[in-house]
CSV table of C-alpha atoms in Angstrom, one decimal:
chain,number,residue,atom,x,y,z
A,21,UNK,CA,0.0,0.0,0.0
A,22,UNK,CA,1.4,3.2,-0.9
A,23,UNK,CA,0.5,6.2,0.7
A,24,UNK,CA,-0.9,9.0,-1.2
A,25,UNK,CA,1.2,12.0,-2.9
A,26,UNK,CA,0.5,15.4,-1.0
A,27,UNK,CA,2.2,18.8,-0.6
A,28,UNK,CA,4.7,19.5,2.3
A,29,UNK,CA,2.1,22.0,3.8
A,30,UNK,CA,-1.8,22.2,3.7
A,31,UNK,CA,-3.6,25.3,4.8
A,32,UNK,CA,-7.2,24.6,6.0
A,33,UNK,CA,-9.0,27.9,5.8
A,34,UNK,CA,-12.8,28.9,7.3
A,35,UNK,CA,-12.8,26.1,9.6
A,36,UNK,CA,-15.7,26.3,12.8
A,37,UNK,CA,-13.1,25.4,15.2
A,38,UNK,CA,-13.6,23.0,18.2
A,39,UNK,CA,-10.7,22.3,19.9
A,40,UNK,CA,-13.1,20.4,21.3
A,41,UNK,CA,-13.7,24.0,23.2
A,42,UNK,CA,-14.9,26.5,20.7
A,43,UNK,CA,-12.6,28.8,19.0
A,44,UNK,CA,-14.9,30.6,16.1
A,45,UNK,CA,-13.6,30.8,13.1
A,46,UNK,CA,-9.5,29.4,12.3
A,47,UNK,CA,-7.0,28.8,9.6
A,48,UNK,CA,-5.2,25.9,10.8
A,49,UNK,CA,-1.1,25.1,8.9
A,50,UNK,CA,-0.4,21.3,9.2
A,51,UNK,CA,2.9,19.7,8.5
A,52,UNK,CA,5.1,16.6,9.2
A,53,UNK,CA,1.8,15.5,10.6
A,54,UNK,CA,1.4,18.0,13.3
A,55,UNK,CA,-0.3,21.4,13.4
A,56,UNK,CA,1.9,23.8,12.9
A,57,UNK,CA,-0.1,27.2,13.4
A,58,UNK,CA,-3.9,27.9,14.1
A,59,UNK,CA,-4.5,31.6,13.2
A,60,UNK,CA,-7.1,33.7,13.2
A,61,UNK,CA,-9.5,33.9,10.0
A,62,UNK,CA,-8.5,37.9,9.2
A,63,UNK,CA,-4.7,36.4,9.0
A,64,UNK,CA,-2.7,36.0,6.0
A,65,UNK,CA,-1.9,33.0,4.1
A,66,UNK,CA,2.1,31.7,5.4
A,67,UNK,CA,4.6,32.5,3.0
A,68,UNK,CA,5.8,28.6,2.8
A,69,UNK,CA,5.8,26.7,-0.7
A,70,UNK,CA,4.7,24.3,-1.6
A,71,UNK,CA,1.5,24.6,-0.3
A,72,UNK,CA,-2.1,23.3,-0.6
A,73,UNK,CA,-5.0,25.4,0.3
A,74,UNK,CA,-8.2,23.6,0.8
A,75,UNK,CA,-11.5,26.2,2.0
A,76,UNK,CA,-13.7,24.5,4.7
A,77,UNK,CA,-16.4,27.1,4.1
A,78,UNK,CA,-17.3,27.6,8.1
A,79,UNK,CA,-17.3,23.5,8.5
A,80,UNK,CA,-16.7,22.2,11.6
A,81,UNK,CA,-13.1,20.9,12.6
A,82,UNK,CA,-13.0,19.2,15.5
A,83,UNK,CA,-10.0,16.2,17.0
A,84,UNK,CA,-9.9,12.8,16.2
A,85,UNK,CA,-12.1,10.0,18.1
A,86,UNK,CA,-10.0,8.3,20.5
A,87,UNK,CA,-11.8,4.9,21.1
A,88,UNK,CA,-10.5,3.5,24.7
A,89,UNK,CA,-12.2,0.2,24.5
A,90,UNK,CA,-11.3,-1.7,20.9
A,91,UNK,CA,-10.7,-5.7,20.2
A,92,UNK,CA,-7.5,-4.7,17.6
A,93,UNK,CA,-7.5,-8.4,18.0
A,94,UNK,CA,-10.7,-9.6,17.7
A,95,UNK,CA,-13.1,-10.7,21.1
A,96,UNK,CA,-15.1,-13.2,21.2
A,97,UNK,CA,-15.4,-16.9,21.6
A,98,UNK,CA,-17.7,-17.4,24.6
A,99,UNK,CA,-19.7,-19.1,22.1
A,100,UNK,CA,-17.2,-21.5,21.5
A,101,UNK,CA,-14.0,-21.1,19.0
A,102,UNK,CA,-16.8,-20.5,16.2
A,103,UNK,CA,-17.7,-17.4,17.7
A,104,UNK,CA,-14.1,-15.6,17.7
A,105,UNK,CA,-14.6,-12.5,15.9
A,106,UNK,CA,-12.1,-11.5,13.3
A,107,UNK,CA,-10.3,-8.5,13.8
A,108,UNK,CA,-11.6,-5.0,12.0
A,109,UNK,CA,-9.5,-3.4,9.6
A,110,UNK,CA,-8.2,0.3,9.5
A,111,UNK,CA,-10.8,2.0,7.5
A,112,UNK,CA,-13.4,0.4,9.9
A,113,UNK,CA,-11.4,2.9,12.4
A,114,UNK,CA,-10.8,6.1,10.3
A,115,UNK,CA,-14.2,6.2,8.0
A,116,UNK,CA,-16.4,6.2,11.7
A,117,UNK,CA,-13.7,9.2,12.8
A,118,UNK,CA,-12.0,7.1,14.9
A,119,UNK,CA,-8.0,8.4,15.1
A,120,UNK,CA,-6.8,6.5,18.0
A,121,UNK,CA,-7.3,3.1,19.9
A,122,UNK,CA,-6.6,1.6,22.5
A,123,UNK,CA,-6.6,-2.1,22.3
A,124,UNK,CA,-7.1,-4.7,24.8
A,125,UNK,CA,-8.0,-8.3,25.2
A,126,UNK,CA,-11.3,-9.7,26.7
A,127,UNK,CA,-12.7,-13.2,27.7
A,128,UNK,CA,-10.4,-14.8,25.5
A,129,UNK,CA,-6.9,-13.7,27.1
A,130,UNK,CA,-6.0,-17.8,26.3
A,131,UNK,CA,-5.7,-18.1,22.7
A,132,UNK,CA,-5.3,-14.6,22.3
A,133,UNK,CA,-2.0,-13.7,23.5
A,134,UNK,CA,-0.4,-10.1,24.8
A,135,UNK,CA,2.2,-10.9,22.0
A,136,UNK,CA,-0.7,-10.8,19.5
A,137,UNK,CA,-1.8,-7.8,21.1
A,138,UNK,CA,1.4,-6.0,20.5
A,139,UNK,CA,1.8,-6.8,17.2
A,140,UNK,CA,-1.6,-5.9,15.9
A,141,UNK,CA,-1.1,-2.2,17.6
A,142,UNK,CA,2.2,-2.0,15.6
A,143,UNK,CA,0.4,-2.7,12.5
A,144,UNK,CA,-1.9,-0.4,12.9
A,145,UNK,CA,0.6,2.7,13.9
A,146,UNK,CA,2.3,1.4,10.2
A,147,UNK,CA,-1.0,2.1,8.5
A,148,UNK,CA,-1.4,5.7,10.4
A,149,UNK,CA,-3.5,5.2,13.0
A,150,UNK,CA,-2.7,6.0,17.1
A,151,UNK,CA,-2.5,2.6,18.5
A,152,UNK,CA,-1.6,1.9,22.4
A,153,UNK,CA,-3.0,-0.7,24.5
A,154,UNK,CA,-3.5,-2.7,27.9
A,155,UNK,CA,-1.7,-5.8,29.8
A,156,UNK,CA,-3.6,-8.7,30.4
A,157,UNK,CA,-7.3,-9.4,29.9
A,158,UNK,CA,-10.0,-10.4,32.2
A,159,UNK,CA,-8.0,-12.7,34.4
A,160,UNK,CA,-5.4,-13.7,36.9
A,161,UNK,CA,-2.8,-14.0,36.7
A,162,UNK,CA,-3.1,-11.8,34.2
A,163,UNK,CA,-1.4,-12.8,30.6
A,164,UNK,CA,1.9,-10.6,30.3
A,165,UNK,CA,4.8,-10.1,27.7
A,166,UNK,CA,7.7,-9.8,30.2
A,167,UNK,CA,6.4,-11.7,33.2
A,168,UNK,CA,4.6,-8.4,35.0
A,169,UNK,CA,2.4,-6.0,34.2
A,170,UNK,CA,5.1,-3.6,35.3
A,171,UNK,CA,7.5,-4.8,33.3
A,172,UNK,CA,5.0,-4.6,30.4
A,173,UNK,CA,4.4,-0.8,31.0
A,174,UNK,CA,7.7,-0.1,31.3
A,175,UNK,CA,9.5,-1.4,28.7
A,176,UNK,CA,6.9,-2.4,25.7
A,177,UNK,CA,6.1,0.7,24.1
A,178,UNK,CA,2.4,0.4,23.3
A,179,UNK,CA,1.3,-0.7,26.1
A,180,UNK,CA,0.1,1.7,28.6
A,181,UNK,CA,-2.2,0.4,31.6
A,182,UNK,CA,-3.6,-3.4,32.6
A,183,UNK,CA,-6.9,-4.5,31.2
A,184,UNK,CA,-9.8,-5.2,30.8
A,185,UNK,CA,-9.5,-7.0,34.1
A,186,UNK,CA,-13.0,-8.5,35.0
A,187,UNK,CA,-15.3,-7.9,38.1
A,188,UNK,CA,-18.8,-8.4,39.1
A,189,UNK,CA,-18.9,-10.5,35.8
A,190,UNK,CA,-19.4,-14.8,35.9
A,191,UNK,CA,-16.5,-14.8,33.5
A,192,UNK,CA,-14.0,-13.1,35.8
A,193,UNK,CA,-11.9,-14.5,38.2
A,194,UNK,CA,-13.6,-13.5,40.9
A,195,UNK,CA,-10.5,-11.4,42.3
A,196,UNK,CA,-10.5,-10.1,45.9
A,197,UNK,CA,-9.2,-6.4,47.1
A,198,UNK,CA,-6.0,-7.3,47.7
A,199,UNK,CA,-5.5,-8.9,44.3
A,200,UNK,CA,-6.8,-6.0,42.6
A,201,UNK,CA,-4.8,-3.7,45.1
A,202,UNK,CA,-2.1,-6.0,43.8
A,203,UNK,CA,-2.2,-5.2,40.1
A,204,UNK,CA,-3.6,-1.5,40.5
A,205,UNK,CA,-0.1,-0.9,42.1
A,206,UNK,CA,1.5,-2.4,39.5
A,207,UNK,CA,0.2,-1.1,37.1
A,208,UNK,CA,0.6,2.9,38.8
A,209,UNK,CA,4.2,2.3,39.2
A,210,UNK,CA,4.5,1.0,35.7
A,211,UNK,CA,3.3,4.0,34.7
A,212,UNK,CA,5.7,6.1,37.0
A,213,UNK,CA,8.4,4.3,35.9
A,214,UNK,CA,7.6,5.1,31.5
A,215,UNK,CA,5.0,8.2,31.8
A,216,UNK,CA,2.5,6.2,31.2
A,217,UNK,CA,-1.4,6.2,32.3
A,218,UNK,CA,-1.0,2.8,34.7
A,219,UNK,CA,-4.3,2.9,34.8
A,220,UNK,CA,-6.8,-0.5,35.7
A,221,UNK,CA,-9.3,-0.7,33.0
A,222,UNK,CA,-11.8,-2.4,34.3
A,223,UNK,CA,-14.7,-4.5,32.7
A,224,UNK,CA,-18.0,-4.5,35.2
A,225,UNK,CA,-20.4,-7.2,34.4
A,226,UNK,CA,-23.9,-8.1,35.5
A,227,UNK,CA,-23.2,-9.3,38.9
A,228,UNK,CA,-24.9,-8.1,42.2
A,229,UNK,CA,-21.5,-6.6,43.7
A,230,UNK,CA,-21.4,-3.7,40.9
A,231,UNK,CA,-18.3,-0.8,42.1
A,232,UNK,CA,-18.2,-2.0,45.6
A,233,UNK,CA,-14.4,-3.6,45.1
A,234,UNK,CA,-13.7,-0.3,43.3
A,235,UNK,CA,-15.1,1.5,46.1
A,236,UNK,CA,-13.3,-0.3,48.7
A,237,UNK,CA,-10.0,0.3,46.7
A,238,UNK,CA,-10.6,3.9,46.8
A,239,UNK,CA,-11.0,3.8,50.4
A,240,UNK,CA,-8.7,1.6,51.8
A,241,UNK,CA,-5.3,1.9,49.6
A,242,UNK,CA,-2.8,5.2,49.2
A,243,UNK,CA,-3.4,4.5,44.9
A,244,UNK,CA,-4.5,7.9,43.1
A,245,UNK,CA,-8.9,7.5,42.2
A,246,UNK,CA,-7.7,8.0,38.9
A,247,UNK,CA,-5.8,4.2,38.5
A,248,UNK,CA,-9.2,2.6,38.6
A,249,UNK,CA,-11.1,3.0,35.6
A,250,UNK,CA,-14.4,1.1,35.2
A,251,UNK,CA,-16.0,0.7,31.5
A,252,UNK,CA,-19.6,-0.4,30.5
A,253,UNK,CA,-21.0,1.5,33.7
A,254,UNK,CA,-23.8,2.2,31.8
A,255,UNK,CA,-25.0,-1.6,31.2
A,256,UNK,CA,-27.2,-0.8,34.6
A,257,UNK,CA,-29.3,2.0,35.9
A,258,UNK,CA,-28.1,1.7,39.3
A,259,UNK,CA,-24.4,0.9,38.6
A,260,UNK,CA,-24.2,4.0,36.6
A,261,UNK,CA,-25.7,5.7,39.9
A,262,UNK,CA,-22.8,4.0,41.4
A,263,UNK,CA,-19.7,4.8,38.6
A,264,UNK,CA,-21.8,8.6,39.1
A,265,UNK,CA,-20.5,8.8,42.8
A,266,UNK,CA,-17.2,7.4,41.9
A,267,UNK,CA,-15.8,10.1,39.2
A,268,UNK,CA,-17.0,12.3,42.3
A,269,UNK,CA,-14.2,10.9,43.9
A,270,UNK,CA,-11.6,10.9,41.3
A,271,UNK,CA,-12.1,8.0,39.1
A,272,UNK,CA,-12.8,8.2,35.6
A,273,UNK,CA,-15.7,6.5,34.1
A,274,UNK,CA,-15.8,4.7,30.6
A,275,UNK,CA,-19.4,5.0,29.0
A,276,UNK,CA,-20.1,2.0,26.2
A,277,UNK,CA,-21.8,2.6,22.8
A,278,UNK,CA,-23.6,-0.3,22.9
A,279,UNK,CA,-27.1,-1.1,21.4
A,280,UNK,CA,-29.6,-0.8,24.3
A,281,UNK,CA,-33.6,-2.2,23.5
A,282,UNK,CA,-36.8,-0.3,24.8
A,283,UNK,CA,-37.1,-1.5,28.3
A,284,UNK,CA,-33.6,-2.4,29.2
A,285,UNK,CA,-32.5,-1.8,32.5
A,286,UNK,CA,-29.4,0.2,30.9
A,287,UNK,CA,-28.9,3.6,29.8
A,288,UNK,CA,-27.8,4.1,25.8
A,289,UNK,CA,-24.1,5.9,25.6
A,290,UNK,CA,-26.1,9.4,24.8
A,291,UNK,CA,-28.6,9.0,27.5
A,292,UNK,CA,-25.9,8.3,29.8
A,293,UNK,CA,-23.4,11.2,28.4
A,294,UNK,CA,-26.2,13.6,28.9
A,295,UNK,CA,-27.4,12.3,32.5
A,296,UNK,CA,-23.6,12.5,33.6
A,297,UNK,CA,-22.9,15.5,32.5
A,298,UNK,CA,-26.5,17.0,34.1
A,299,UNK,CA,-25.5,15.6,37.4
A,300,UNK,CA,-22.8,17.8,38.2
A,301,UNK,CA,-20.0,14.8,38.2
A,302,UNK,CA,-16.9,16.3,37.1
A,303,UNK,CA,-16.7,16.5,33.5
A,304,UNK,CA,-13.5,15.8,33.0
A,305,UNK,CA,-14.2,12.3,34.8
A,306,UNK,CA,-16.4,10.8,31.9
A,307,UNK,CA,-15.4,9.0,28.6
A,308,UNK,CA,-17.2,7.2,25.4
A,309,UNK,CA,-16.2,4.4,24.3
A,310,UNK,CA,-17.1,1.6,21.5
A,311,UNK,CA,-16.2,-2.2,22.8
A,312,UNK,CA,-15.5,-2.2,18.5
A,313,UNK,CA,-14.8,-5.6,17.7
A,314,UNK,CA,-15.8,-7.1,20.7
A,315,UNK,CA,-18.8,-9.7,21.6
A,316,UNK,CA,-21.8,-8.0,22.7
A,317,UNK,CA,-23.2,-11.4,24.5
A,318,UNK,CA,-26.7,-12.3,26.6
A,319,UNK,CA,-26.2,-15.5,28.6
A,320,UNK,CA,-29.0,-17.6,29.7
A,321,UNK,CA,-29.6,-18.2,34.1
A,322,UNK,CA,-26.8,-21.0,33.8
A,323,UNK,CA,-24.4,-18.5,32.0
A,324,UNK,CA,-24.3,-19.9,28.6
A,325,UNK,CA,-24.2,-17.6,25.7
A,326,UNK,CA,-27.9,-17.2,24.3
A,327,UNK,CA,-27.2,-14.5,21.3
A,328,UNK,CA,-24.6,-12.0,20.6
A,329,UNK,CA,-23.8,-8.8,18.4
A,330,UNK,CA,-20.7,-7.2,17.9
A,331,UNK,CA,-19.7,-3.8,18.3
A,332,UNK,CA,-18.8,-1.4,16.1
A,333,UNK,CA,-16.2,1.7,15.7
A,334,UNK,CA,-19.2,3.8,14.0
A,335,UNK,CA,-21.4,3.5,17.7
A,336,UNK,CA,-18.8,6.6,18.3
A,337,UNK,CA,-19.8,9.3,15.8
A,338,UNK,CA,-24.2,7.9,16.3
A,339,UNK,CA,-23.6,8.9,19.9
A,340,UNK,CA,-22.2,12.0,19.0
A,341,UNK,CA,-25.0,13.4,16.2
A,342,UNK,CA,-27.5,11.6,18.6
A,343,UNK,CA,-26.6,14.1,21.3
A,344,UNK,CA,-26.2,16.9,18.9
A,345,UNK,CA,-29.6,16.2,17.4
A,346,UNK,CA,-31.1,16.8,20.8
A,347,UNK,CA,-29.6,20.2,21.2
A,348,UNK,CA,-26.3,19.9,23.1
A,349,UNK,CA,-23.7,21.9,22.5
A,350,UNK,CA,-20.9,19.9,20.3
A,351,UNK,CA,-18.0,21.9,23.0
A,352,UNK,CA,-20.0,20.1,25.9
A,353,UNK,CA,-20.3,16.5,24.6
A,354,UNK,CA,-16.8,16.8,22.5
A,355,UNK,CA,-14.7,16.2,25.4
A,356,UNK,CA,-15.8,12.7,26.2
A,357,UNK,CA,-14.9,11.6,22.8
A,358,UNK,CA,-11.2,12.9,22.5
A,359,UNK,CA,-9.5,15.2,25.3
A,360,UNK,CA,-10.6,13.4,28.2
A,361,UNK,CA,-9.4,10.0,26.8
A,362,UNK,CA,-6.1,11.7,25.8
A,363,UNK,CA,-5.8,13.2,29.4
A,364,UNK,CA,-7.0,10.3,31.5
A,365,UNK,CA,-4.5,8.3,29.5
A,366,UNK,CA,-1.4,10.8,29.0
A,367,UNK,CA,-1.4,11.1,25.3
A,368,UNK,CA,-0.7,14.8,25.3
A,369,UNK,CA,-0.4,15.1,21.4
A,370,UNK,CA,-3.5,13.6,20.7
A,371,UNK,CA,-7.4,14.6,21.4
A,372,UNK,CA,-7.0,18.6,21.0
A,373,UNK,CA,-6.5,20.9,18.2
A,374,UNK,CA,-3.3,23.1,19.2
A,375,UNK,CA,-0.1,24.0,18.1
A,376,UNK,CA,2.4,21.0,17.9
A,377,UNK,CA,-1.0,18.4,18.5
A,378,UNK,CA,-1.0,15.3,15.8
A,379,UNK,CA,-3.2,16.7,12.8
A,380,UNK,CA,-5.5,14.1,13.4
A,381,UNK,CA,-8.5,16.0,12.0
A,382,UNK,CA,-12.4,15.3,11.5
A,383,UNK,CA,-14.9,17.5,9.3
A,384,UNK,CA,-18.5,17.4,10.0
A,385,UNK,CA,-21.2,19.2,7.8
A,386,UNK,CA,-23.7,21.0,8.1
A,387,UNK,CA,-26.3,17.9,8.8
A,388,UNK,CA,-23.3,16.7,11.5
A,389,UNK,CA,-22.3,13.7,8.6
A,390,UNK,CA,-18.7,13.2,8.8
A,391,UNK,CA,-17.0,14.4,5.4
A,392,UNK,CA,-13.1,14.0,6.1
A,393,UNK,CA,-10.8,12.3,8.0
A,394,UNK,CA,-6.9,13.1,8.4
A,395,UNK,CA,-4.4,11.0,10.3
A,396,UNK,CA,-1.4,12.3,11.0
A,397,UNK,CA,-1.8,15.6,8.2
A,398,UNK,CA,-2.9,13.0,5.5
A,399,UNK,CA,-6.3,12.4,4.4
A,400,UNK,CA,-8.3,9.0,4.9
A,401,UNK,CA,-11.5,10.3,3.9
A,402,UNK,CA,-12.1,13.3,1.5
A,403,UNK,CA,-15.7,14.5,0.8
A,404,UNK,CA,-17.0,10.9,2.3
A,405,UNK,CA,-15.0,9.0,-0.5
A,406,UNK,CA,-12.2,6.9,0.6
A,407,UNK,CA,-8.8,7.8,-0.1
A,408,UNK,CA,-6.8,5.0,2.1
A,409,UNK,CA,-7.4,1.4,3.3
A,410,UNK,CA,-6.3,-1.1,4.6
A,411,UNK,CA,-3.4,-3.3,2.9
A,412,UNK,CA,-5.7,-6.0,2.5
A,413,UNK,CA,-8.9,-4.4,2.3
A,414,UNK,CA,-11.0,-4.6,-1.2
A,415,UNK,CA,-11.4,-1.4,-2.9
A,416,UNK,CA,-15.5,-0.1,-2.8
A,417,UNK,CA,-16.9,0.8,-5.9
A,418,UNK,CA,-18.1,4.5,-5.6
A,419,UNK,CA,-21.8,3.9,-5.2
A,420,UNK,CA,-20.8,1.5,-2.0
A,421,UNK,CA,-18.3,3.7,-0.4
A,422,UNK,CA,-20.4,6.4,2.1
A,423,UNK,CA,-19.2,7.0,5.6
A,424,UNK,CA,-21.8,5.0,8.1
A,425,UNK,CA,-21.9,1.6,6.5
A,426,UNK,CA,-20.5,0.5,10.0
């Protein structure tokens, strides 16, 4: 796959700016894949050749998705080895605005291997994409690369944090609080060590016990609020009432984009964006996430798997033009997707639009429709027609190319 030819500088002129706050109208000067200068809209093109100007026309520009939850490898397989799903490929990721994952294994931490892990996040950084990810999986001991999690986050580049490590969930290992207390501190003095996040992503299930370990962690150890980090909070009324209280106290909360039915005792990522951020829990505390190529599963009363779905990159940018269509603001709602993930998890050139940031770029219209997609100052996605794929990916005729097919 060769990568398309482009001018040493582009110039994007009369973009809406959202940074994700709102900055009016910018000209923004990208090069070597970073921005370079965002200036005000009375300002004069640089004097810098060569150079490609391209006229937004009062679009809105706003950071690339960072997705904190994705199966790079593929989840899966409580159905039995049938049911391991095959991993996405890259324009699954860029066409649904998605700039950045974070990859991690699940259930299957058996077959699938850290080593796995590793290498598909270095694929994808070859093909342009952000790509970290997490120690471990749902289990203990948990599956390493160098024989600790520490050891992991210290020396193996992608990998930032431990994760998803299962609680309250009939697939976990049922771990106590001094065997979480055990790998949260690993995990924080990994991150000390490399200036990393060394966070605990946790995966919550169904079960009765809901934050309480979390809760006793927070309580009873000298670790910072912010190393635990629950996801799918929102797959329960009252353990989102729970994860609520929790970013009170420090820890951030991971939201899921998952498909939720009439009826469901579970709030849908937009409700539960909008009831967070009404509740007066700390903004900054509160991510979106997508669980993209991972098993969606419902198990029968003796926990075997009765159906499944799978989820999807594109869950991201519904969530965001579902909230938009009810009349938040895009600054208020913007955060969750991109600069709150990049702060929780200390990625400090990615989620913002700002000088020396990664020009990893999204333009919406006027309907909210993404248009274009830039990764590192090159385009993926130009007026919703597809400019770069995957190596192995099949080339869409036009008619079957649109942005939202996810």
């Amino acid at each position: 796959m060769s990568a398309p030819e482009q001018s040493a500088m582009i110039l994007l002129r009369n973009a809406e700016v959202f940074a994700p706050e709102p900055l009016g109208r910018r000209h923004l000067l990208i090069g070597g894949g970073r921005i370079l200068a965002v200036l005000a809209a009375d300002a004069d093109a640089p004097h810098v050749m060569p150079i490609e100007v391209i006229d937004l026309d009062g679009a809105r520009l706003l950071p690339g998705f960072i997705d904190g939850h994705v199966h790079v490898t593929g989840g899966g397989g409580e159905g039995g080895f049938a049911t391991r799903i095959s991993p996405l490929p890259l324009s699954r990721y860029t066409h649904s605005g998605v700039t950045s994952v974070i990859g991690l294994l699940g259930t299957d931490d058996c077959a699938r291997s850290t080593r796995e892990l590793v290498a598909s996040l270095l694929a994808l950084r070859e093909q342009g994409l952000g790509a970290w990810g997490y120690s471990g999986g749902y289990h203990l001991p948990p599956t390493t690369l160098t024989g600790s999690v520490r050891g992991d986050i210290a020396f193996v580049d992608p990998l930032i944090g431990v994760g998803e490590l299962a609680i309250s969930d009939h697939r976990s290992s049922q771990p106590s609080l001094d065997e979480l207390l055990r790998i949260a501190s690993e995990a924080h003095v990994g991150g000390l060590m490399s200036g990393k996040a060394g966070i605990v992503h946790l995966h919550l299930g169904d079960g009765p016990r809901g934050l309480d370990l979390v809760r006793r962690a927070v309580a009873e150890s000298e670790l910072p609020a912010r190393v635990f980090n629950p996801t799918h909070v929102n797959r329960r009324r009252t353990l989102f009432e729970e994860a609520i209280e929790l970013a009170g106290q420090g820890c951030h909360v991971d939201i899921t984009a998952f498909p939720v039915e009439d009826g469901e005792d579970a709030w849908s990522a937009a409700d539960a964006l909008q009831r967070y951020l009404d509740s007066g829990a700390p903004p900054r505390c509160v991510t979106v996430s997508s669980d993209a190529g991972g098993c969606l599963p419902c198990f029968d009363g003796e926990g075997r798997l009765s159906h499944m779905d799978v989820g999807t990159p594109g869950a991201l940018l519904v969530t965001l033009q579902e909230l938009l269509g009810r009349g938040l603001p895009l600054e208020r709602i913007l955060p969750a997707f991109t600069s709150n993930v990049a702060s929780l998890l200390r990625l400090p050139r990615k989620g913002s639009i700002a000088v020396g940031s990664d020009a990893d770029l999204l333009v919406l219209d006027d309907n909210a429709v993404l248009r274009d997609v830039m990764l590192g100052g090159e385009w993926h996605l130009r007026d919703g027609a597809s400019l770069r794929r995957g190596p192995f990916e099949p080339v869409p005729s036009a008619t079957h190319d649109k942005t939202g097919s996810n």
